[in-house]
Coordinates of C-alpha atoms in Angstrom, one line a residue:
Chain K
M12 CA 138.3 -108.3 -47.9
V13 CA 137.3 -109.0 -44.4
S14 CA 139.7 -107.5 -41.9
I15 CA 140.6 -108.2 -38.3
A16 CA 138.7 -105.0 -37.5
D17 CA 135.5 -106.4 -39.0
V18 CA 135.8 -109.6 -36.9
A19 CA 136.5 -107.5 -33.8
K20 CA 133.4 -105.4 -34.4
K21 CA 131.2 -108.4 -35.1
A22 CA 132.4 -110.2 -32.0
H23 CA 132.2 -107.0 -29.8
V24 CA 135.8 -107.4 -28.7
S25 CA 139.0 -105.4 -29.4
K26 CA 141.3 -106.1 -32.3
M27 CA 143.9 -107.2 -29.8
T28 CA 141.6 -110.0 -28.6
V29 CA 141.0 -111.2 -32.1
S30 CA 144.8 -111.2 -32.6
R31 CA 145.2 -113.3 -29.4
V32 CA 142.6 -115.8 -30.4
L33 CA 144.5 -116.3 -33.6
N34 CA 148.0 -116.2 -32.3
H35 CA 147.9 -117.0 -28.5
P36 CA 144.7 -118.9 -28.0
E37 CA 146.0 -120.2 -24.6
Q38 CA 145.7 -116.6 -23.3
V39 CA 142.0 -116.3 -24.0
S40 CA 139.0 -117.8 -22.3
T41 CA 137.0 -120.5 -24.2
E42 CA 133.9 -118.2 -24.2
I43 CA 135.7 -115.4 -25.9
S44 CA 137.5 -117.7 -28.2
D45 CA 134.2 -119.3 -29.3
T46 CA 132.6 -115.8 -29.9
V47 CA 135.5 -114.7 -32.0
Q48 CA 135.6 -118.0 -34.0
R49 CA 131.9 -117.7 -34.7
A50 CA 132.5 -114.2 -36.1
I51 CA 135.4 -115.4 -38.2
N52 CA 133.3 -118.2 -39.6
E53 CA 130.3 -116.0 -40.3
L54 CA 132.4 -113.3 -42.0
G55 CA 134.7 -115.7 -43.8
Y56 CA 137.8 -114.1 -42.5
V57 CA 141.1 -115.5 -43.9
Q58 CA 144.2 -114.8 -41.9
Q59 CA 147.0 -113.4 -44.0
R60 CA 150.6 -114.3 -43.4
A61 CA 151.7 -110.7 -43.4
G62 CA 148.6 -109.8 -41.3
R63 CA 149.6 -112.3 -38.7
A64 CA 153.1 -111.1 -38.5
L65 CA 151.8 -107.6 -37.8
A66 CA 149.1 -108.8 -35.4
T67 CA 151.5 -110.6 -33.2
S68 CA 153.8 -107.5 -32.9
R69 CA 151.1 -105.0 -32.0
T70 CA 149.9 -104.1 -28.6
Y71 CA 146.9 -102.0 -29.7
T72 CA 147.8 -99.5 -27.0
I73 CA 148.8 -95.8 -27.6
A74 CA 150.5 -93.7 -25.0
F75 CA 149.1 -90.1 -24.6
V76 CA 151.8 -88.1 -22.9
M77 CA 150.4 -84.9 -21.4
L78 CA 153.2 -82.6 -20.5
D79 CA 151.3 -79.3 -19.9
E80 CA 150.6 -78.1 -16.4
V81 CA 146.9 -79.1 -16.1
S82 CA 145.9 -75.9 -14.4
N83 CA 147.0 -74.0 -17.5
V84 CA 145.2 -76.0 -20.1
D85 CA 142.3 -77.4 -18.2
P86 CA 139.4 -76.8 -20.5
Y87 CA 141.0 -78.2 -23.6
F88 CA 142.8 -81.1 -22.1
G89 CA 139.7 -83.0 -20.9
Q90 CA 138.1 -82.6 -24.4
L91 CA 141.1 -83.4 -26.4
I92 CA 141.9 -86.6 -24.5
T93 CA 138.3 -87.7 -24.7
Y94 CA 138.1 -87.2 -28.5
V95 CA 141.4 -89.0 -28.9
S96 CA 140.3 -91.9 -26.8
D97 CA 137.0 -92.2 -28.7
F98 CA 138.8 -92.2 -32.1
L99 CA 141.4 -94.7 -30.9
Y100 CA 138.7 -97.0 -29.5
Q101 CA 136.9 -97.0 -32.9
E102 CA 140.1 -98.3 -34.4
G103 CA 140.5 -101.0 -31.8
Y104 CA 143.2 -99.2 -29.7
N105 CA 143.4 -98.3 -26.1
L106 CA 144.8 -95.1 -24.7
E107 CA 147.3 -95.1 -21.8
L108 CA 147.9 -91.8 -20.1
H109 CA 151.4 -90.6 -19.2
R110 CA 152.6 -87.4 -17.7
S111 CA 156.4 -87.5 -18.4
L112 CA 158.7 -88.4 -21.2
D113 CA 160.9 -90.1 -18.6
D114 CA 158.3 -92.8 -18.1
H115 CA 159.4 -96.2 -19.2
F116 CA 157.3 -96.9 -22.3
H117 CA 156.6 -100.5 -23.1
D118 CA 153.8 -102.5 -24.7
I119 CA 152.7 -99.6 -26.8
D120 CA 152.6 -99.1 -30.6
G121 CA 153.0 -95.3 -30.7
I122 CA 152.9 -92.0 -28.8
L123 CA 150.7 -88.9 -28.9
V124 CA 152.2 -85.9 -27.0
S125 CA 150.7 -82.6 -26.0
G126 CA 152.5 -79.7 -24.4
A127 CA 156.0 -80.6 -25.7
R128 CA 158.4 -77.6 -25.6
A129 CA 161.7 -77.1 -27.4
T130 CA 163.5 -78.5 -24.3
D131 CA 161.7 -81.8 -24.8
K132 CA 163.2 -82.4 -28.2
A133 CA 166.1 -84.6 -27.1
K134 CA 163.8 -86.9 -25.1
L135 CA 161.4 -87.2 -28.0
N136 CA 164.2 -88.0 -30.4
A137 CA 165.4 -90.8 -28.0
L138 CA 162.0 -92.6 -28.2
T139 CA 161.8 -95.4 -30.7
F140 CA 158.0 -95.3 -31.3
P141 CA 156.1 -93.3 -33.9
I142 CA 155.2 -90.0 -32.4
V143 CA 152.6 -87.4 -33.3
A144 CA 152.5 -84.1 -31.4
Y145 CA 149.7 -81.7 -30.7
G146 CA 151.1 -78.2 -31.6
N147 CA 153.7 -77.3 -34.1
Q148 CA 156.8 -79.5 -33.7
S149 CA 159.1 -79.1 -36.7
E150 CA 161.0 -82.3 -36.1
F151 CA 158.1 -84.6 -35.6
A152 CA 154.7 -85.2 -37.2
S153 CA 152.3 -82.8 -35.6
V154 CA 148.8 -81.5 -35.8
D155 CA 147.8 -78.0 -34.8
V156 CA 145.1 -75.4 -35.4
D157 CA 146.1 -72.9 -38.1
N158 CA 147.0 -70.2 -35.5
K159 CA 147.9 -67.6 -38.1
L160 CA 144.7 -68.0 -40.0
G161 CA 142.8 -67.7 -36.7
T162 CA 144.0 -64.2 -35.9
M163 CA 143.7 -63.2 -39.5
L164 CA 140.0 -64.1 -39.3
A165 CA 139.6 -62.2 -36.0
K166 CA 141.1 -59.0 -37.3
Q167 CA 139.2 -59.2 -40.6
H168 CA 136.0 -59.6 -38.6
L169 CA 136.6 -56.5 -36.5
I170 CA 137.4 -54.4 -39.6
M171 CA 134.2 -55.7 -41.3
C172 CA 132.2 -54.8 -38.1
G173 CA 133.4 -51.2 -38.3
Y174 CA 135.7 -50.9 -35.3
Q175 CA 138.3 -48.2 -35.9
H176 CA 141.0 -48.6 -33.3
L177 CA 142.5 -52.1 -33.3
I178 CA 144.4 -53.6 -30.4
Y179 CA 146.2 -56.9 -30.4
L180 CA 146.5 -58.5 -27.0
G181 CA 149.2 -61.2 -27.3
I182 CA 150.8 -63.7 -24.9
D183 CA 154.4 -63.0 -23.8
L184 CA 155.7 -66.5 -24.3
N185 CA 158.4 -67.7 -26.6
E186 CA 156.3 -70.3 -28.3
Q187 CA 155.5 -71.0 -31.9
F188 CA 151.7 -70.7 -31.5
V189 CA 152.2 -67.3 -29.9
V190 CA 154.4 -66.1 -32.8
E191 CA 151.9 -67.4 -35.4
R192 CA 148.9 -65.7 -33.7
L193 CA 150.8 -62.4 -33.7
N194 CA 151.8 -62.9 -37.4
G195 CA 148.2 -63.5 -38.3
F196 CA 147.2 -60.1 -36.9
K197 CA 150.0 -58.5 -38.8
A198 CA 149.2 -60.3 -42.0
I199 CA 145.9 -58.3 -42.4
E200 CA 146.8 -54.8 -43.4
T201 CA 145.3 -52.1 -41.2
P202 CA 143.5 -49.5 -43.3
D203 CA 145.1 -46.0 -43.2
Y204 CA 142.2 -44.4 -41.4
M205 CA 142.5 -46.8 -38.4
T206 CA 145.0 -47.1 -35.6
E207 CA 146.7 -50.3 -34.3
T208 CA 148.4 -51.1 -31.0
I209 CA 150.1 -54.3 -29.9
Y210 CA 150.5 -55.4 -26.2
Q211 CA 151.9 -58.6 -24.9
L212 CA 151.3 -60.0 -21.4
P213 CA 150.9 -63.2 -19.4
N214 CA 147.9 -65.4 -20.4
S215 CA 145.7 -64.3 -17.5
D216 CA 142.3 -62.6 -17.3
K217 CA 143.5 -60.6 -14.3
E218 CA 146.6 -59.2 -16.2
A219 CA 144.4 -58.2 -19.2
R220 CA 141.8 -56.5 -16.9
Q221 CA 144.6 -54.6 -15.1
L222 CA 146.2 -53.5 -18.4
F223 CA 142.9 -52.2 -19.9
N224 CA 141.9 -50.5 -16.7
S225 CA 145.2 -48.5 -16.9
I226 CA 144.7 -47.3 -20.5
T227 CA 142.1 -45.1 -22.2
L228 CA 140.2 -46.7 -25.0
P229 CA 138.9 -44.5 -27.8
P230 CA 135.4 -45.2 -29.0
L231 CA 135.1 -48.1 -31.5
T232 CA 138.0 -50.0 -30.2
G233 CA 138.3 -53.6 -31.5
V234 CA 140.4 -56.1 -29.6
V235 CA 141.9 -59.3 -30.9
A236 CA 142.9 -61.3 -27.9
A237 CA 145.3 -64.3 -28.3
S238 CA 143.2 -66.4 -25.9
D239 CA 139.8 -66.5 -24.4
R240 CA 141.3 -65.8 -20.9
L241 CA 142.7 -62.5 -22.2
A242 CA 139.4 -61.7 -23.9
L243 CA 137.6 -62.4 -20.6
G244 CA 139.8 -59.9 -18.8
T245 CA 139.2 -57.3 -21.5
L246 CA 135.5 -57.8 -21.1
Y247 CA 135.7 -57.4 -17.3
S248 CA 137.7 -54.2 -17.7
C249 CA 134.9 -52.8 -20.0
Y250 CA 132.4 -53.6 -17.2
D251 CA 134.7 -51.8 -14.7
K252 CA 134.9 -48.8 -16.9
R253 CA 131.2 -48.9 -17.9
L254 CA 132.1 -49.2 -21.6
A255 CA 129.4 -50.9 -23.7
V256 CA 130.4 -54.2 -25.3
P257 CA 129.9 -54.6 -28.3
N258 CA 128.9 -51.0 -29.2
D259 CA 131.9 -49.2 -27.7
V260 CA 134.4 -52.0 -27.7
G261 CA 134.4 -55.2 -29.7
I262 CA 136.3 -58.3 -28.5
V263 CA 137.4 -61.5 -30.3
G264 CA 139.0 -64.3 -28.3
F265 CA 140.8 -67.4 -29.3
D266 CA 140.1 -71.1 -28.3
G267 CA 136.3 -71.4 -28.1
I268 CA 136.5 -74.1 -25.4
F269 CA 134.4 -73.8 -22.3
I270 CA 135.5 -70.3 -21.2
N271 CA 133.7 -68.5 -24.1
H272 CA 130.3 -69.8 -22.9
L273 CA 131.0 -69.1 -19.2
S274 CA 131.5 -65.4 -19.8
P275 CA 128.8 -62.9 -18.9
L276 CA 128.5 -62.3 -22.7
D277 CA 129.2 -65.2 -25.0
L278 CA 132.6 -64.4 -26.5
T279 CA 133.1 -64.0 -30.2
T280 CA 136.1 -66.2 -30.6
I281 CA 138.3 -68.3 -32.9
G282 CA 137.2 -71.9 -32.3
Q283 CA 139.9 -74.6 -32.0
P284 CA 138.4 -77.6 -33.9
L285 CA 139.5 -80.1 -31.2
Q286 CA 137.5 -83.0 -32.6
K287 CA 139.1 -82.7 -36.0
I288 CA 142.6 -82.2 -34.4
A289 CA 142.1 -85.4 -32.4
Q290 CA 141.0 -87.3 -35.4
K291 CA 143.9 -86.1 -37.5
M292 CA 146.4 -87.0 -34.7
V293 CA 145.0 -90.6 -34.5
Q294 CA 144.9 -91.0 -38.3
T295 CA 148.5 -89.8 -38.6
L296 CA 149.8 -92.0 -35.9
L297 CA 148.0 -95.2 -37.0
S298 CA 149.1 -94.7 -40.5
A299 CA 152.7 -94.3 -39.3
I300 CA 152.3 -97.5 -37.3
S301 CA 150.8 -99.6 -40.1
S302 CA 153.3 -98.4 -42.8
N303 CA 156.3 -98.6 -40.5
H304 CA 157.2 -95.2 -41.8
Q305 CA 156.9 -91.9 -40.1
N306 CA 156.2 -88.8 -42.2
I307 CA 157.5 -85.6 -40.5
R308 CA 154.4 -83.7 -41.6
Q309 CA 152.9 -80.7 -40.0
S310 CA 149.1 -80.7 -40.4
V311 CA 147.2 -77.6 -39.7
I312 CA 143.5 -77.5 -39.3
P313 CA 141.6 -74.3 -40.1
P314 CA 139.7 -72.7 -37.2
T315 CA 136.3 -71.1 -37.5
L316 CA 135.1 -67.8 -36.2
L317 CA 132.3 -68.4 -33.6
Q318 CA 130.0 -65.4 -33.5
G319 CA 129.2 -64.4 -29.9
E320 CA 127.9 -61.3 -28.2
T321 CA 131.1 -59.3 -27.9
T322 CA 131.2 -58.1 -31.5
T323 CA 128.5 -56.7 -33.8
K324 CA 128.1 -55.1 -37.2
L325 CA 128.1 -51.4 -36.2
A326 CA 125.8 -48.9 -37.9
D327 CA 127.4 -47.1 -40.9
Chain U
M206 CA 162.2 -105.9 3.4
V207 CA 163.1 -104.8 -0.1
S208 CA 160.1 -104.8 -2.4
I209 CA 159.6 -105.0 -6.1
A210 CA 158.7 -101.3 -5.9
D211 CA 162.1 -100.4 -4.5
V212 CA 163.8 -102.3 -7.3
A213 CA 161.6 -100.5 -9.9
K214 CA 162.4 -97.1 -8.4
K215 CA 166.2 -97.8 -8.2
A216 CA 166.3 -99.1 -11.8
H217 CA 164.0 -96.3 -13.1
V218 CA 161.6 -98.8 -14.6
S219 CA 158.0 -99.8 -13.8
K220 CA 157.1 -102.6 -11.5
M221 CA 155.8 -104.5 -14.4
T222 CA 159.2 -104.5 -16.0
V223 CA 160.8 -105.8 -12.9
S224 CA 158.2 -108.5 -12.8
R225 CA 159.0 -109.4 -16.4
V226 CA 162.7 -109.5 -15.8
L227 CA 162.0 -112.0 -13.0
N228 CA 159.3 -114.0 -14.6
H229 CA 159.6 -113.6 -18.4
P230 CA 163.2 -112.5 -19.0
E231 CA 162.8 -113.5 -22.7
Q232 CA 160.4 -110.5 -23.2
V233 CA 162.9 -107.9 -22.0
S234 CA 166.0 -106.4 -23.7
T235 CA 169.4 -107.3 -22.3
E236 CA 170.0 -103.7 -21.4
I237 CA 166.9 -103.4 -19.2
S238 CA 167.5 -106.8 -17.8
D239 CA 171.0 -105.8 -16.7
T240 CA 169.8 -102.5 -15.2
V241 CA 167.2 -104.3 -13.2
Q242 CA 169.6 -107.1 -12.1
R243 CA 172.1 -104.5 -10.9
A244 CA 169.3 -102.8 -8.8
I245 CA 168.3 -106.2 -7.4
N246 CA 171.9 -107.0 -6.4
E247 CA 172.6 -103.6 -4.9
L248 CA 169.4 -103.7 -2.8
G249 CA 169.6 -107.3 -2.0
Y250 CA 166.1 -108.1 -3.2
V251 CA 164.9 -111.6 -2.5
Q252 CA 162.0 -112.8 -4.6
Q253 CA 159.2 -114.3 -2.5
R254 CA 157.3 -117.3 -3.8
A255 CA 154.0 -115.6 -3.0
G256 CA 155.2 -112.4 -4.5
R257 CA 156.1 -114.1 -7.7
A258 CA 152.7 -115.7 -8.0
L259 CA 151.2 -112.3 -7.6
A260 CA 153.7 -110.6 -9.9
T261 CA 152.9 -113.0 -12.8
S262 CA 149.2 -112.4 -12.6
R263 CA 149.4 -108.6 -12.5
T264 CA 149.2 -106.3 -15.5
Y265 CA 150.0 -103.1 -13.5
T266 CA 147.3 -101.4 -15.6
I267 CA 144.2 -99.7 -14.3
A268 CA 141.2 -98.7 -16.4
F269 CA 139.7 -95.3 -15.7
V270 CA 136.2 -95.3 -17.2
M271 CA 134.9 -91.8 -17.7
L272 CA 131.1 -91.9 -18.2
D273 CA 130.2 -88.2 -17.9
E274 CA 129.6 -86.0 -20.9
V275 CA 132.9 -84.1 -21.0
S276 CA 131.2 -80.8 -21.7
N277 CA 129.4 -81.1 -18.3
V278 CA 132.4 -81.8 -16.2
D279 CA 135.2 -80.3 -18.1
P280 CA 137.1 -78.5 -15.4
Y281 CA 137.2 -81.3 -12.9
F282 CA 137.8 -84.2 -15.3
G283 CA 141.2 -83.0 -16.6
Q284 CA 142.5 -82.5 -13.0
L285 CA 141.0 -85.7 -11.6
I286 CA 142.5 -87.9 -14.2
T287 CA 145.8 -86.2 -14.0
Y288 CA 146.0 -86.7 -10.2
V289 CA 144.9 -90.3 -10.5
S290 CA 147.5 -91.0 -13.2
D291 CA 150.3 -89.4 -11.1
F292 CA 149.3 -91.5 -8.0
L293 CA 149.1 -94.7 -10.1
Y294 CA 152.4 -94.0 -11.7
Q295 CA 154.0 -93.6 -8.3
E296 CA 152.8 -97.1 -7.5
G297 CA 154.1 -98.5 -10.7
Y298 CA 150.7 -98.7 -12.5
N299 CA 149.6 -97.3 -15.8
L300 CA 146.2 -95.7 -16.5
E301 CA 144.2 -96.7 -19.5
L302 CA 141.3 -94.4 -20.4
H303 CA 137.9 -95.9 -21.3
R304 CA 134.6 -94.1 -22.1
S305 CA 132.1 -97.0 -21.9
L306 CA 131.3 -99.9 -19.6
D307 CA 130.6 -101.9 -22.8
D308 CA 134.3 -101.9 -23.6
H309 CA 136.0 -105.2 -23.5
F310 CA 138.3 -105.0 -20.5
H311 CA 141.3 -107.1 -20.6
D312 CA 144.9 -107.0 -19.2
I313 CA 143.9 -104.7 -16.4
D314 CA 144.0 -105.2 -12.6
G315 CA 141.1 -103.0 -11.6
I316 CA 138.7 -100.2 -12.6
L317 CA 138.1 -96.6 -11.5
V318 CA 134.9 -95.2 -12.7
S319 CA 133.6 -91.6 -12.8
G320 CA 130.1 -90.4 -13.7
A321 CA 128.3 -93.8 -13.1
R322 CA 124.5 -93.5 -12.7
A323 CA 122.0 -95.8 -11.1
T324 CA 121.4 -97.2 -14.6
D325 CA 125.0 -98.4 -14.9
K326 CA 124.6 -100.6 -11.8
A327 CA 124.0 -103.9 -13.7
K328 CA 127.0 -103.3 -16.0
L329 CA 129.2 -102.6 -13.1
N330 CA 128.0 -105.7 -11.3
A331 CA 128.9 -107.8 -14.3
L332 CA 132.5 -106.7 -14.2
T333 CA 134.8 -109.1 -12.5
F334 CA 137.5 -106.6 -11.5
P335 CA 137.8 -104.6 -8.3
I336 CA 136.0 -101.3 -8.8
V337 CA 136.2 -97.9 -7.1
A338 CA 133.8 -95.2 -8.1
Y339 CA 134.1 -91.4 -7.8
G340 CA 130.9 -90.2 -6.3
N341 CA 128.6 -92.1 -3.9
Q342 CA 127.8 -95.6 -5.2
S343 CA 126.2 -97.6 -2.4
E344 CA 126.9 -101.0 -3.9
F345 CA 130.6 -100.4 -4.7
A346 CA 133.6 -98.9 -3.0
S347 CA 133.5 -95.2 -3.7
V348 CA 135.2 -91.9 -2.8
D349 CA 133.4 -88.6 -2.8
V350 CA 133.6 -85.2 -1.3
D351 CA 131.4 -84.8 1.8
N352 CA 128.7 -82.9 -0.1
K353 CA 126.5 -82.4 2.9
L354 CA 129.3 -81.0 5.0
G355 CA 130.1 -78.6 2.1
T356 CA 126.7 -76.8 2.0
M357 CA 126.7 -76.8 5.9
L358 CA 130.0 -74.9 5.8
A359 CA 128.6 -72.5 3.1
K360 CA 125.4 -71.7 5.0
Q361 CA 127.2 -71.3 8.3
H362 CA 129.7 -68.9 6.7
L363 CA 126.9 -66.7 5.3
I364 CA 125.2 -66.5 8.7
M365 CA 128.5 -65.6 10.3
C366 CA 129.1 -62.9 7.8
G367 CA 125.8 -61.3 8.7
Y368 CA 123.6 -61.9 5.6
Q369 CA 119.9 -61.9 6.6
H370 CA 118.0 -63.5 3.8
L371 CA 119.3 -66.9 2.7
I372 CA 118.7 -68.5 -0.7
Y373 CA 119.6 -72.0 -1.6
L374 CA 120.2 -72.5 -5.3
G375 CA 120.1 -76.2 -6.0
I376 CA 120.4 -78.4 -9.1
D377 CA 117.2 -80.1 -10.4
L378 CA 118.8 -83.6 -10.9
N379 CA 117.8 -86.8 -9.2
E380 CA 121.3 -87.6 -8.1
Q381 CA 122.7 -88.4 -4.7
F382 CA 125.2 -85.5 -4.6
V383 CA 122.4 -83.1 -5.3
V384 CA 120.3 -84.5 -2.5
E385 CA 123.2 -84.3 -0.1
R386 CA 124.0 -80.7 -0.9
L387 CA 120.4 -79.7 -0.3
N388 CA 120.4 -81.7 3.0
G389 CA 123.5 -79.9 4.1
F390 CA 121.8 -76.5 3.7
K391 CA 118.8 -77.8 5.7
A392 CA 121.0 -79.2 8.4
I393 CA 122.0 -75.8 9.6
E394 CA 119.0 -74.2 11.3
T395 CA 118.1 -70.8 10.0
P396 CA 117.8 -68.3 12.9
D397 CA 114.3 -67.0 13.5
Y398 CA 115.1 -63.4 12.5
M399 CA 116.2 -64.6 9.0
T400 CA 114.3 -65.8 5.9
E401 CA 115.1 -68.8 3.8
T402 CA 114.1 -69.7 0.2
I403 CA 115.0 -72.8 -1.9
Y404 CA 115.1 -72.9 -5.7
Q405 CA 116.1 -75.7 -8.0
L406 CA 117.1 -75.4 -11.6
P407 CA 119.4 -76.8 -14.3
N408 CA 123.2 -76.5 -13.6
S409 CA 123.8 -73.5 -15.9
D410 CA 125.0 -70.0 -15.2
K411 CA 122.4 -68.7 -17.8
E412 CA 119.5 -70.3 -15.9
A413 CA 120.7 -68.9 -12.6
R414 CA 121.1 -65.4 -14.1
Q415 CA 117.7 -65.5 -15.6
L416 CA 116.1 -66.6 -12.3
F417 CA 117.7 -63.9 -10.2
N418 CA 116.9 -61.3 -12.8
S419 CA 113.2 -62.2 -12.4
I420 CA 113.0 -61.9 -8.6
T421 CA 113.6 -59.1 -6.2
L422 CA 116.4 -59.6 -3.7
P423 CA 116.1 -57.9 -0.3
P424 CA 119.3 -56.2 1.0
L425 CA 121.7 -58.6 2.7
T426 CA 120.8 -61.6 0.7
G427 CA 123.2 -64.6 1.1
V428 CA 123.1 -67.3 -1.7
V429 CA 124.4 -70.8 -1.3
A430 CA 124.8 -72.1 -4.8
A431 CA 125.1 -75.9 -5.4
S432 CA 127.8 -75.3 -8.0
D433 CA 130.2 -72.6 -9.2
R434 CA 128.3 -72.4 -12.5
L435 CA 125.2 -71.4 -10.5
A436 CA 127.2 -69.0 -8.4
L437 CA 128.6 -67.4 -11.5
G438 CA 125.1 -66.8 -12.9
T439 CA 124.0 -65.3 -9.6
L440 CA 127.0 -62.9 -9.7
Y441 CA 126.2 -61.9 -13.3
S442 CA 122.6 -61.1 -12.3
C443 CA 123.9 -58.9 -9.5
Y444 CA 125.9 -57.0 -12.1
D445 CA 122.8 -56.8 -14.3
K446 CA 120.8 -55.3 -11.4
R447 CA 123.7 -53.1 -10.1
L448 CA 123.6 -54.9 -6.8
A449 CA 126.9 -54.7 -4.9
V450 CA 128.7 -58.0 -4.2
P451 CA 129.6 -58.8 -1.4
N452 CA 127.9 -55.9 0.4
D453 CA 124.3 -56.3 -0.8
V454 CA 124.5 -59.9 -1.8
G455 CA 126.9 -62.6 -0.7
I456 CA 127.5 -65.7 -2.8
V457 CA 129.1 -69.1 -2.0
G458 CA 129.6 -71.6 -4.8
F459 CA 130.6 -75.3 -4.8
D460 CA 133.5 -77.0 -6.6
G461 CA 136.4 -74.6 -6.5
I462 CA 137.9 -75.9 -9.8
F463 CA 138.9 -73.4 -12.4
I464 CA 135.6 -71.5 -12.7
N465 CA 136.0 -69.8 -9.3
H466 CA 139.1 -68.0 -10.5
L467 CA 137.8 -67.1 -13.9
S468 CA 134.9 -65.1 -12.5
P469 CA 135.1 -61.3 -12.4
L470 CA 135.3 -61.6 -8.6
D471 CA 137.0 -64.7 -7.2
L472 CA 134.1 -66.8 -5.9
T473 CA 133.9 -67.8 -2.3
T474 CA 133.3 -71.5 -2.7
I475 CA 133.4 -75.0 -1.2
G476 CA 136.5 -76.6 -2.7
Q477 CA 136.5 -80.2 -3.9
P478 CA 139.8 -81.7 -2.6
L479 CA 140.4 -83.5 -6.0
Q480 CA 144.0 -84.5 -5.1
K481 CA 142.9 -86.2 -1.9
I482 CA 140.0 -87.8 -3.7
A483 CA 142.3 -89.2 -6.4
Q484 CA 144.7 -90.5 -3.8
K485 CA 142.0 -92.2 -1.9
M486 CA 140.6 -93.8 -5.0
V487 CA 144.0 -95.2 -6.0
Q488 CA 144.7 -96.4 -2.4
T489 CA 141.3 -98.1 -2.1
L490 CA 141.7 -99.8 -5.5
L491 CA 145.2 -101.0 -5.0
S492 CA 144.4 -102.3 -1.6
A493 CA 141.5 -104.3 -3.0
I494 CA 143.8 -105.7 -5.7
S495 CA 146.6 -106.7 -3.3
S496 CA 144.2 -108.2 -0.7
N497 CA 142.0 -109.9 -3.3
H498 CA 139.1 -108.6 -1.3
Q499 CA 136.9 -105.6 -2.1
N500 CA 135.5 -103.7 0.8
I501 CA 132.2 -101.9 -0.1
R502 CA 133.2 -98.8 1.7
Q503 CA 132.1 -95.2 1.0
S504 CA 134.9 -92.8 1.8
V505 CA 134.0 -89.2 2.1
I506 CA 136.6 -86.5 2.0
P507 CA 135.8 -83.2 3.8
P508 CA 135.8 -80.1 1.6
T509 CA 137.2 -76.7 2.7
L510 CA 135.7 -73.2 2.4
L511 CA 137.8 -71.1 0.0
Q512 CA 137.4 -67.5 0.9
G513 CA 137.0 -65.4 -2.2
E514 CA 135.6 -61.9 -3.0
T515 CA 131.9 -62.7 -3.1
T516 CA 131.4 -62.8 0.7
T517 CA 132.6 -60.6 3.5
K518 CA 132.1 -60.0 7.2
L519 CA 129.5 -57.3 7.2
A520 CA 129.7 -54.4 9.7
D521 CA 127.5 -55.0 12.8

């Protein structure tokens, strides 16, 4: 069956414009109306009664509410919102950017939210639109990278490489993703002949560098860092102390967005599949909108280990 | 005089909602209509005939068209769009994100564009909305950092510090900002007792590192890099060659967004005043919209030198 999306594509206009030509022709220029009518005739589109009811109630606009401090999330935010925007546009939707849940939302069909904390729950609950969150949000539909699997991959990789003394460098925040990354590290058993130490500190390369400069690392130390910022600080400390990376110290970061390639050595890291995350967020939201039913489902997307220059298979 | 913006602020709704209550009350819930009417009564707002005409024709939505490859501009894009969104929201406008000039623009009052190249000129000219560009665009209103002044500041700083052998590390792109940065370096005369060399290469820390690893730097070399990525590669090369920064080699970057603080030494750099740029873009566009007249004016915002750890006043 020919859909409104097919007509929109053929006429090079948005679905909203097709919907207008059908339902509010007085709001559309003759030129656009003619183009759309031509596409309708060529494709043989037949307007469904139910389709029309839906079409008139849609705005084909999605609000993306970005709650994080941008300075904290800079590298991922630009990419995530771009992927989301591109996927939405393919589906005939526009993205409207918001920065606060206190905004007055109108003329939108649904909400994507990033950076929501436990304290935002009440405000999210008060909103009457379908919502999909980036990051684990137990009361709402959400999409996240599989954080636990990520640090499991990282630790397994260091063990396979032959590092003997494992360090987990975690983030001292009370957030779900932080807990899951720590749990992933713990979920891989440390062999008896190896040692294991856990540190937690603010997510800053300077803090990590200072910490490592203040402790003595035994040869063949392998560090799982909960972020690429922490991995970067670890690497800088190795330079400060003239320790060879990856031969003396191996480092695996987490995120794989931008920072890993700016580092003096490309970081081995756990890559967040932002494109897949964006696609899943859009799919989940649009399916909630079209079914008028919101599934409170947590989707997790598996990450991949990106081999860089900060780990290596050590000689036996 | 009480404005529609005052009413919107008092009622905690957008200007568009106030406009609706006044002009299309049937589209608004009783609750919101009551809140807005209360604010109108308390403030003594009197609707002007001209004001109403304007109000009904406005959508209070601005399209932000992001044409750059996000991987190239990552750190600045997230910040610029956030600042723009915040300033627009203060004025009662929403931001709609677009990624192509081929999109079908409707229900917007104006367009902000970033990353437009010479080849986009025809498409921009075909758009019937007021347009303000980020970056120098001679045929459209635009806002940019004063690129020339930036590299002038950088070179002057290196001379004042006491570096003797100056290197300009430019970007080999045929873009206006690249030309201006080079011109800024040339605009400060090099004292007779000093030497000066100019290189141009792709905007990548790896390229800069490779270049510097292949040449011999005399003591007291001062490098003006046309971007923080190039400055970072220069710094890495100094580590590779065990040259002391800032005592043997001084480095000044350009941009001051994110990368400068992730570096092993905080980069001395020319900071792009993104917040001021965003504010000027919004002001220029909204004034074009409200006056129905677009001034083709190029606004340049002066940058500031951010003192980091990669330059120092050398002993006499």
